[in-house]
mmCIF file with all atom_site columns, C-alpha atoms in Angstrom:
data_model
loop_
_atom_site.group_PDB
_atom_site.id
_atom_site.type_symbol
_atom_site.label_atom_id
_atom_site.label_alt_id
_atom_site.label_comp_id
_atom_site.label_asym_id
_atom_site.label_entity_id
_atom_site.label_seq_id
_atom_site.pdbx_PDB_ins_code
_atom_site.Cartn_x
_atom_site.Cartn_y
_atom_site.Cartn_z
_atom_site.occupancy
_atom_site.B_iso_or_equiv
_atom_site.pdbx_formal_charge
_atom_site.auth_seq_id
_atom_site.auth_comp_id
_atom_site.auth_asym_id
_atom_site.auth_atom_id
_atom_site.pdbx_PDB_model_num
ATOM 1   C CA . UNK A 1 1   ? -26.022 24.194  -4.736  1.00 0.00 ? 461 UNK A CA 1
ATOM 2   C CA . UNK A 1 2   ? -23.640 21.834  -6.730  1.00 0.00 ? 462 UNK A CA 1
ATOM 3   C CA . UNK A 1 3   ? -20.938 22.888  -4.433  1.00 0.00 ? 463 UNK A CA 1
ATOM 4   C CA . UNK A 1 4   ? -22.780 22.206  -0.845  1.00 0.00 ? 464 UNK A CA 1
ATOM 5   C CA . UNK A 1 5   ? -24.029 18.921  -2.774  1.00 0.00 ? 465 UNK A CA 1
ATOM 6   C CA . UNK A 1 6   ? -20.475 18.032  -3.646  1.00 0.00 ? 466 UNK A CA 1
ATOM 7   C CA . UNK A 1 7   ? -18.875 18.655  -0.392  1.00 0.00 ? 467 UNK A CA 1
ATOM 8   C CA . UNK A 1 8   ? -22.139 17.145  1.236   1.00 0.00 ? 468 UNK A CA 1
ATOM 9   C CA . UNK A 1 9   ? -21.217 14.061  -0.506  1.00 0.00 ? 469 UNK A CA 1
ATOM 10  C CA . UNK A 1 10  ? -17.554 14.150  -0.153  1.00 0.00 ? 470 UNK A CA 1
ATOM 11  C CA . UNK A 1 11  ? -17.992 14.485  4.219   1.00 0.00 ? 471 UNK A CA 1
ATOM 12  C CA . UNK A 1 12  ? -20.236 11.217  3.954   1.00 0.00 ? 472 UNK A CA 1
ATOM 13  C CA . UNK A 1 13  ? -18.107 9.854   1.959   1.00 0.00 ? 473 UNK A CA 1
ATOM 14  C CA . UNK A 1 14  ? -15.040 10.580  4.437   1.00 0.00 ? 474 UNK A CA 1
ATOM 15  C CA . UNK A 1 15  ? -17.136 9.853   7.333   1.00 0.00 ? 475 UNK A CA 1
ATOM 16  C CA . UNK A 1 16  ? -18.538 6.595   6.030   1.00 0.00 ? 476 UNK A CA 1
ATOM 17  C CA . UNK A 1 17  ? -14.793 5.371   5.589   1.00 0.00 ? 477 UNK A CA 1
ATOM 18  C CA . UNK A 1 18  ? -13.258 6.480   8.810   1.00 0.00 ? 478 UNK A CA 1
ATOM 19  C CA . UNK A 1 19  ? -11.250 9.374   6.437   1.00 0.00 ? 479 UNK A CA 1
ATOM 20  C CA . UNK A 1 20  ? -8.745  7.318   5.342   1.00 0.00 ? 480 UNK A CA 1
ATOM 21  C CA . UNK A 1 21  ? -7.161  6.407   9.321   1.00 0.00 ? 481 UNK A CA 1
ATOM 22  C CA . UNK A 1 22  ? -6.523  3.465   10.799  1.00 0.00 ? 482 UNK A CA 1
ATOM 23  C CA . UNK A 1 23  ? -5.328  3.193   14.501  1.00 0.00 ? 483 UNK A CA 1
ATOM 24  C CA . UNK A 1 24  ? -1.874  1.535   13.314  1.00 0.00 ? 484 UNK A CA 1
ATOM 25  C CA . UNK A 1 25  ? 0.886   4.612   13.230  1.00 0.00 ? 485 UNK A CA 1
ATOM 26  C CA . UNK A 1 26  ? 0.347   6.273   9.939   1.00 0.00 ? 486 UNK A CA 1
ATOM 27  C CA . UNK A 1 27  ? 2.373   9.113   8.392   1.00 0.00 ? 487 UNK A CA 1
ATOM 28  C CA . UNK A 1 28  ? 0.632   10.206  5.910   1.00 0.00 ? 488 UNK A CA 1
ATOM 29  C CA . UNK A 1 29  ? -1.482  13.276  5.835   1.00 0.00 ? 489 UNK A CA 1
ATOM 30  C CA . UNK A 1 30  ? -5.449  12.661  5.687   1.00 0.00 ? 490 UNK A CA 1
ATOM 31  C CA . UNK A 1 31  ? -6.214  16.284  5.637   1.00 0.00 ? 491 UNK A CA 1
ATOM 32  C CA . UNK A 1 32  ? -5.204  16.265  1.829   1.00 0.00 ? 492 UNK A CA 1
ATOM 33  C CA . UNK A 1 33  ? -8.571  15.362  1.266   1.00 0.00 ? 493 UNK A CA 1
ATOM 34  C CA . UNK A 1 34  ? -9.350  18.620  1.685   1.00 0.00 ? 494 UNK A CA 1
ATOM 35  C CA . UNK A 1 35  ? -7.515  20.193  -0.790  1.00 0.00 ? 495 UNK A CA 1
ATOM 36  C CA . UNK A 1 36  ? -9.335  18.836  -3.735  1.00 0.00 ? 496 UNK A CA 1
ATOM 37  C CA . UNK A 1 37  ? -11.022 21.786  -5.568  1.00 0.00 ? 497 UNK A CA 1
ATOM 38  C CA . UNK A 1 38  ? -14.399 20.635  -6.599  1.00 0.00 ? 498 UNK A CA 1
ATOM 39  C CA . UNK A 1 39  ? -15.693 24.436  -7.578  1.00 0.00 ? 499 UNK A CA 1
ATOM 40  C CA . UNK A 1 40  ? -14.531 23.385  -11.648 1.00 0.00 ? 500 UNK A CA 1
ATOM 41  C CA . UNK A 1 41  ? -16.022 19.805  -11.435 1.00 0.00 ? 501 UNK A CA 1
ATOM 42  C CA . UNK A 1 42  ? -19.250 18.389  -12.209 1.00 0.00 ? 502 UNK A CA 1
ATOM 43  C CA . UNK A 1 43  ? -20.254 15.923  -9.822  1.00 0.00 ? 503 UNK A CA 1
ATOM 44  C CA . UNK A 1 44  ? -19.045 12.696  -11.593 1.00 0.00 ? 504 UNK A CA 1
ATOM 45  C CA . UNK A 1 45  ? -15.610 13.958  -11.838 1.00 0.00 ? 505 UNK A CA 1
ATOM 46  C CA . UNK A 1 46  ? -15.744 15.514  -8.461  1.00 0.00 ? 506 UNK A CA 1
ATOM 47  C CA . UNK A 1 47  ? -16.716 11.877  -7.219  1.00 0.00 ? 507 UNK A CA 1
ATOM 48  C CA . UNK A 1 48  ? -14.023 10.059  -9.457  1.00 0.00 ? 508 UNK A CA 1
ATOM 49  C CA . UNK A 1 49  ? -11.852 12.293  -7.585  1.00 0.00 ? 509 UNK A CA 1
ATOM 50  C CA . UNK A 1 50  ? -13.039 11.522  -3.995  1.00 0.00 ? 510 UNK A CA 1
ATOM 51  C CA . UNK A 1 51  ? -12.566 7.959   -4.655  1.00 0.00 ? 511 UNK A CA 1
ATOM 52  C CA . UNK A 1 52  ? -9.214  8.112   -6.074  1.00 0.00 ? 512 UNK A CA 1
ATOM 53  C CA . UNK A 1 53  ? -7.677  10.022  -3.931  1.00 0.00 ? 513 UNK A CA 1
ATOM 54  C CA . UNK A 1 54  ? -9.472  7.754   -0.939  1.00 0.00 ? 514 UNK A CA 1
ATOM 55  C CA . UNK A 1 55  ? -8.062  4.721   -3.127  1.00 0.00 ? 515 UNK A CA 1
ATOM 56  C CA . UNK A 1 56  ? -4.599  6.126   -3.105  1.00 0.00 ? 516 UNK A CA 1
ATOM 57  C CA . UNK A 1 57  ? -4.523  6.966   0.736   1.00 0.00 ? 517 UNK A CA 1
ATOM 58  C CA . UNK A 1 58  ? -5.867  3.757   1.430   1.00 0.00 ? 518 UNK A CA 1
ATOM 59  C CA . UNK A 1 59  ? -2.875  2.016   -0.807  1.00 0.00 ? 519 UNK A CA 1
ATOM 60  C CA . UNK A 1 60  ? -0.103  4.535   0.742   1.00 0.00 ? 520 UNK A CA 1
ATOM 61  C CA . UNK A 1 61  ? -1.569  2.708   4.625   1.00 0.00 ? 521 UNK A CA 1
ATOM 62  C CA . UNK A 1 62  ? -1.561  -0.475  3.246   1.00 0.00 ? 522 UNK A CA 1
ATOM 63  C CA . UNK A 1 63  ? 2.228   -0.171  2.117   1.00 0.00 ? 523 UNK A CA 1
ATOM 64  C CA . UNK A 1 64  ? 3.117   1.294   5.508   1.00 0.00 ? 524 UNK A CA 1
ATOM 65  C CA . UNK A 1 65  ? 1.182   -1.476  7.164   1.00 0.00 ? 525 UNK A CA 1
ATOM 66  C CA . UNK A 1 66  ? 3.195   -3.773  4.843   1.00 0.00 ? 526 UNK A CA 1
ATOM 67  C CA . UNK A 1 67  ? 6.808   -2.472  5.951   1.00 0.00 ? 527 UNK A CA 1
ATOM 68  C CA . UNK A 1 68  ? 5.971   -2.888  9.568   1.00 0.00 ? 528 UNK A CA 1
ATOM 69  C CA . UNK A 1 69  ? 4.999   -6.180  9.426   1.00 0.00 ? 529 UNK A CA 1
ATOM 70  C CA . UNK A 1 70  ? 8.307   -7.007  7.324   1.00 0.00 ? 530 UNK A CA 1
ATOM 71  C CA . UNK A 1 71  ? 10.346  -5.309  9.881   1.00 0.00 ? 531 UNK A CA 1
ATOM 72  C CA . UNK A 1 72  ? 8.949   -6.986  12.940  1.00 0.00 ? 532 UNK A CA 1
ATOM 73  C CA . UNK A 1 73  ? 9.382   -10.645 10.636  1.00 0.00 ? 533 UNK A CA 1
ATOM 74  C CA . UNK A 1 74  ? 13.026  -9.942  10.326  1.00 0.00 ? 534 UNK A CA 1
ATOM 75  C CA . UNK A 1 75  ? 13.303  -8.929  14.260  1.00 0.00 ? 535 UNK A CA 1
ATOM 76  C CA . UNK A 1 76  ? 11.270  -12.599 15.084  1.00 0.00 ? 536 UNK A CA 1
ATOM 77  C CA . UNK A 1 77  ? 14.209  -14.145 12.782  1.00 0.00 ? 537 UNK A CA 1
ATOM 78  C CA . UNK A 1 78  ? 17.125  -12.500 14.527  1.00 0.00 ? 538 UNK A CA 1
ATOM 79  C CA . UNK A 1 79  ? 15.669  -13.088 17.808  1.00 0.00 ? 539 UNK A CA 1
ATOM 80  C CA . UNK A 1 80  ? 14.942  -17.297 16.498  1.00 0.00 ? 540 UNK A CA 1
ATOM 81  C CA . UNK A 1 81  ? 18.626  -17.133 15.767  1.00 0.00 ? 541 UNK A CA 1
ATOM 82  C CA . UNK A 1 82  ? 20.149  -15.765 18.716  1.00 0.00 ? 542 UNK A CA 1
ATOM 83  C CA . UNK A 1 83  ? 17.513  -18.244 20.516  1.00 0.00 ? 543 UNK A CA 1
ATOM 84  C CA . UNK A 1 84  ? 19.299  -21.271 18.489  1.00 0.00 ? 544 UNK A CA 1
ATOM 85  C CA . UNK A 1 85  ? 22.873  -19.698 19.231  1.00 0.00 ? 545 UNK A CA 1
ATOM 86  C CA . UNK A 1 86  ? 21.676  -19.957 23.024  1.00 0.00 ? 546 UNK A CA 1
ATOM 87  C CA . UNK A 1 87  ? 20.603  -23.580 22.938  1.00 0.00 ? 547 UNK A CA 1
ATOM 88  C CA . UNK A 1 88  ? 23.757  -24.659 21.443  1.00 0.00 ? 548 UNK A CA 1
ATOM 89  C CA . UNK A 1 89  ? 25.548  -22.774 24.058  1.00 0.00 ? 549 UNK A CA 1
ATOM 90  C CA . UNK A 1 90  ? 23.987  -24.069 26.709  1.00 0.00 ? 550 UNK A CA 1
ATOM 91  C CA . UNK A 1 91  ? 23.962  -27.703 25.240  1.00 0.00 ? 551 UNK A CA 1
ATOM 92  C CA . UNK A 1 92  ? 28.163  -27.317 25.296  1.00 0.00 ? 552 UNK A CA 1
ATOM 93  C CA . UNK A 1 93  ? 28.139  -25.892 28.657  1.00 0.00 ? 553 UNK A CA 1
ATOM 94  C CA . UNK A 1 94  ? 28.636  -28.353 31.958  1.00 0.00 ? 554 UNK A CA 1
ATOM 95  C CA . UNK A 1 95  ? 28.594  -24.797 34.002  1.00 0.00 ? 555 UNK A CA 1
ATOM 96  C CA . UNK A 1 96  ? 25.337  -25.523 36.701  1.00 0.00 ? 556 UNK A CA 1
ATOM 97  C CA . UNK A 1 97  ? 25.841  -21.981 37.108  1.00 0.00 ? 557 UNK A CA 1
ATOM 98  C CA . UNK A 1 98  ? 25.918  -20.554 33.293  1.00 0.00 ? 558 UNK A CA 1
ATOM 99  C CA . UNK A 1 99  ? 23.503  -22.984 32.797  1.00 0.00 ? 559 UNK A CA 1
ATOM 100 C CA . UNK A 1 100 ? 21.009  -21.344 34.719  1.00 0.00 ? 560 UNK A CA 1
ATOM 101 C CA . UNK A 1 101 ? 21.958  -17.876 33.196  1.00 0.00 ? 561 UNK A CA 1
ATOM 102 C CA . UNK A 1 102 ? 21.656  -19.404 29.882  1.00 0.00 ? 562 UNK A CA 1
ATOM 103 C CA . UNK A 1 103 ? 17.799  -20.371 30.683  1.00 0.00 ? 563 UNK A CA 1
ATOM 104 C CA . UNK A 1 104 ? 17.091  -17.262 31.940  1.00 0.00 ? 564 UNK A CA 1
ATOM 105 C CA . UNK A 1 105 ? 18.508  -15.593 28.577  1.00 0.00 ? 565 UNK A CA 1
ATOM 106 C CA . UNK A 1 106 ? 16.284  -18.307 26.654  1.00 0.00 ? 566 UNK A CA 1
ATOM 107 C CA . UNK A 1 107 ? 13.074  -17.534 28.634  1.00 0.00 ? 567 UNK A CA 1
ATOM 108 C CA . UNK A 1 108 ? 13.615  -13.956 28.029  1.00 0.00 ? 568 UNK A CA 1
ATOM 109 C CA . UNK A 1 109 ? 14.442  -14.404 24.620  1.00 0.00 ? 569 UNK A CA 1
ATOM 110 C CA . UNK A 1 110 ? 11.229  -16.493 24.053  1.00 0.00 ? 570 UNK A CA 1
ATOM 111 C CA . UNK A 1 111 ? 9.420   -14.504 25.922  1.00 0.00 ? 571 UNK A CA 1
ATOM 112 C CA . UNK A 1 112 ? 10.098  -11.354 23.488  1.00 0.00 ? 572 UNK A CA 1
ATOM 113 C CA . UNK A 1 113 ? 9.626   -13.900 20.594  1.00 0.00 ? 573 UNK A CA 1
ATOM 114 C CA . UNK A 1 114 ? 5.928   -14.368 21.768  1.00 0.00 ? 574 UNK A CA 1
ATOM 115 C CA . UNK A 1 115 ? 5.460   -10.608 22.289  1.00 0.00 ? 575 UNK A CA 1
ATOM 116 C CA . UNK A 1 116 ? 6.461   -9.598  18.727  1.00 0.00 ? 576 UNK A CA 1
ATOM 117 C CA . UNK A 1 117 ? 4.358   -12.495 17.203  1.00 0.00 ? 577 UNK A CA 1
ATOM 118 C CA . UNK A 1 118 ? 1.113   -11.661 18.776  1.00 0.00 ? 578 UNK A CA 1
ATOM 119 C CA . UNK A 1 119 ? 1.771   -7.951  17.944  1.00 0.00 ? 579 UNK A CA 1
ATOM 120 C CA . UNK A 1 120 ? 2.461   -9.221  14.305  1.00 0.00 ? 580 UNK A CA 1
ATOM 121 C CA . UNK A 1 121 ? -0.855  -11.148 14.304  1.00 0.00 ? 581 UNK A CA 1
ATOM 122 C CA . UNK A 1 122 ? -2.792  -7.931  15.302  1.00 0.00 ? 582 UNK A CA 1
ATOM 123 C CA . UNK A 1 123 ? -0.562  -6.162  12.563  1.00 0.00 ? 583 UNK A CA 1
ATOM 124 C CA . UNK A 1 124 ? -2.036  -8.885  10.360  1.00 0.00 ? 584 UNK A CA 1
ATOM 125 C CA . UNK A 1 125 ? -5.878  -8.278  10.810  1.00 0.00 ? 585 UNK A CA 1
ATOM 126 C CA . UNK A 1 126 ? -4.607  -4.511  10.324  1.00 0.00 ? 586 UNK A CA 1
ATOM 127 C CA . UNK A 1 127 ? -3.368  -5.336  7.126   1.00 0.00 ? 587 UNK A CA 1
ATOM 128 C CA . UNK A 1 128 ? -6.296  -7.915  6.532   1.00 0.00 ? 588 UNK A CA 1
ATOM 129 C CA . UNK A 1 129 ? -8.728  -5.127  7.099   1.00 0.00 ? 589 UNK A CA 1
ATOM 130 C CA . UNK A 1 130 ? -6.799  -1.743  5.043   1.00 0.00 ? 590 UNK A CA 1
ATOM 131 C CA . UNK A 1 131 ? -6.292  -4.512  1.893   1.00 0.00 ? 591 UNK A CA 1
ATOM 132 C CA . UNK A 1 132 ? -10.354 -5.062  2.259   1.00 0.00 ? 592 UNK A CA 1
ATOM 133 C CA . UNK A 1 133 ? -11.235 -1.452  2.795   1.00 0.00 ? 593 UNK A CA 1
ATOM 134 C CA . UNK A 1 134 ? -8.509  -0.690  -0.599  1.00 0.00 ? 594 UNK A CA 1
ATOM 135 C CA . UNK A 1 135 ? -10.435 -3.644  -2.453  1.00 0.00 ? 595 UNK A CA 1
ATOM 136 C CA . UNK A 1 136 ? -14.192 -1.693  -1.532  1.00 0.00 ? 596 UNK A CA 1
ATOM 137 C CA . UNK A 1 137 ? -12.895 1.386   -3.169  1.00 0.00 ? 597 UNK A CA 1
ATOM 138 C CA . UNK A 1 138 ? -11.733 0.412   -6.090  1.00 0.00 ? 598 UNK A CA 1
ATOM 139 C CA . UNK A 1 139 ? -14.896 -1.414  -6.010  1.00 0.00 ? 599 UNK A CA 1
ATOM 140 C CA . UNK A 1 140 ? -16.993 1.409   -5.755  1.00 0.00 ? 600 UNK A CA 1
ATOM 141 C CA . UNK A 1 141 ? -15.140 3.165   -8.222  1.00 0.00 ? 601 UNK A CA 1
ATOM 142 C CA . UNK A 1 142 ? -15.150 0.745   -10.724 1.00 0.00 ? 602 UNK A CA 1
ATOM 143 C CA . UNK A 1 143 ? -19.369 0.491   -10.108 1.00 0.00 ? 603 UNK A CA 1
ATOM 144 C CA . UNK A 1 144 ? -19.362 4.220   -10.515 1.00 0.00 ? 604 UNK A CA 1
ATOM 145 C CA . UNK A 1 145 ? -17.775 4.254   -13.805 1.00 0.00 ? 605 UNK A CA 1
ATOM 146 C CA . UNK A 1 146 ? -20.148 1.295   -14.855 1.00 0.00 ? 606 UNK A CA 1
ATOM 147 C CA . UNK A 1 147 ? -23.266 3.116   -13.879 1.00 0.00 ? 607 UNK A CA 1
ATOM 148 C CA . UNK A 1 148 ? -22.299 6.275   -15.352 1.00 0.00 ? 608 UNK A CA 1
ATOM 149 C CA . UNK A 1 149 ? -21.453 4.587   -18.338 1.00 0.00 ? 609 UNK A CA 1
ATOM 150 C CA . UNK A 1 150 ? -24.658 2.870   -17.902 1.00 0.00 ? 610 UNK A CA 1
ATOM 151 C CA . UNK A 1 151 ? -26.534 6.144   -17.909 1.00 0.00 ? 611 UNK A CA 1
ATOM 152 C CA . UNK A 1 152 ? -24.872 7.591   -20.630 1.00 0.00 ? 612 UNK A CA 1
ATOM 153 C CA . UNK A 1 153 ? -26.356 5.084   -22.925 1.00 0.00 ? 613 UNK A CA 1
ATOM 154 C CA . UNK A 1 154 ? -29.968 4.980   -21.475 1.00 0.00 ? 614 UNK A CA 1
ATOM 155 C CA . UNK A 1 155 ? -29.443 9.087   -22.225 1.00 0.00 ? 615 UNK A CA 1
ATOM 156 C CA . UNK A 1 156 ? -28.055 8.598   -26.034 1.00 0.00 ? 616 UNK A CA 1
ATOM 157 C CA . UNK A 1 157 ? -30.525 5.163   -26.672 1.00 0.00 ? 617 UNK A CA 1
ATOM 158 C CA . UNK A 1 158 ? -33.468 7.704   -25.753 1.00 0.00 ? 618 UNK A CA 1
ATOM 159 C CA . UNK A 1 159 ? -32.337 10.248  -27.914 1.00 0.00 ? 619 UNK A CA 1
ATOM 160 C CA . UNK A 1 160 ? -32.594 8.263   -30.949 1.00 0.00 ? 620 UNK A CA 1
#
């Protein structure tokens, strides 16, 4: 019974919190979940250990989430620089004709500029949204502890 209560509560668990998945491209592996023997546990421990380990997937996104949005940040700069590099050019040219193939090179080059910022705004709800769901769980774990703590001294205060 403890068991089927256990893994009762660790599928709700799972299911309320989308399992630990997010739709950017994640490489860890969710399914660890699964590995946690719960057979030796009572059920606070077997808890404390659904939570942490959903804590610590949530934290391994979040960092993943992190270097993307650093990466794409340092391909924006490059592509600001070779867009200033480009305006000076065409600034020193008198060329009508690389003139023209200058502006097309700009457009294009502003035109992938735009592209990777509006991706990195989506990134940035992403990131918005795992550092919120990381902030819950520790939230809920840190409540857990408190109530069980509470309970532990309504349990010893009756005792007396």
């Amino acid at each position: 019974m403890k068991k089927l209560l256990i893994s009762s509560v660790l599928v709700v668990g799972l299911t309320l919190t989308g399992g630990g998945i997010s739709s950017a491209s994640i490489h860890s592996n969710p399914g660890n979940v699964g590995t946690i023997d719960l057979s030796g546990m009572n059920l606070e421990a077997a808890l404390m250990q659904v939570q942490s380990q959903r804590a610590a997937l949530l934290e391994a996104q979040l960092q993943l989430q992190i270097k993307d949005v650093q990466e794409r940040n340092n391909q924006i700069a490059k592509l600001h620089n070779e867009l200033q590099s480009l305006n000076t050019e065409r600034s020193n040219t008198a060329d009508i004709e690389k003139i023209k193939e200058l502006d097309a090179k700009i457009a294009a080059t502003k035109g992938q500029i735009d592209t990777l910022s509006s991706v990195n705004q989506m990134d940035m709800l992403r990131l918005q949204s795992m550092t919120n769901k990381r902030n819950e769980a520790f939230d809920v774990m840190t409540n857990f502890i408190k109530k069980m703590q509470e309970s532990r001294s309504a349990i010893i205060g009756n005792m007396r």
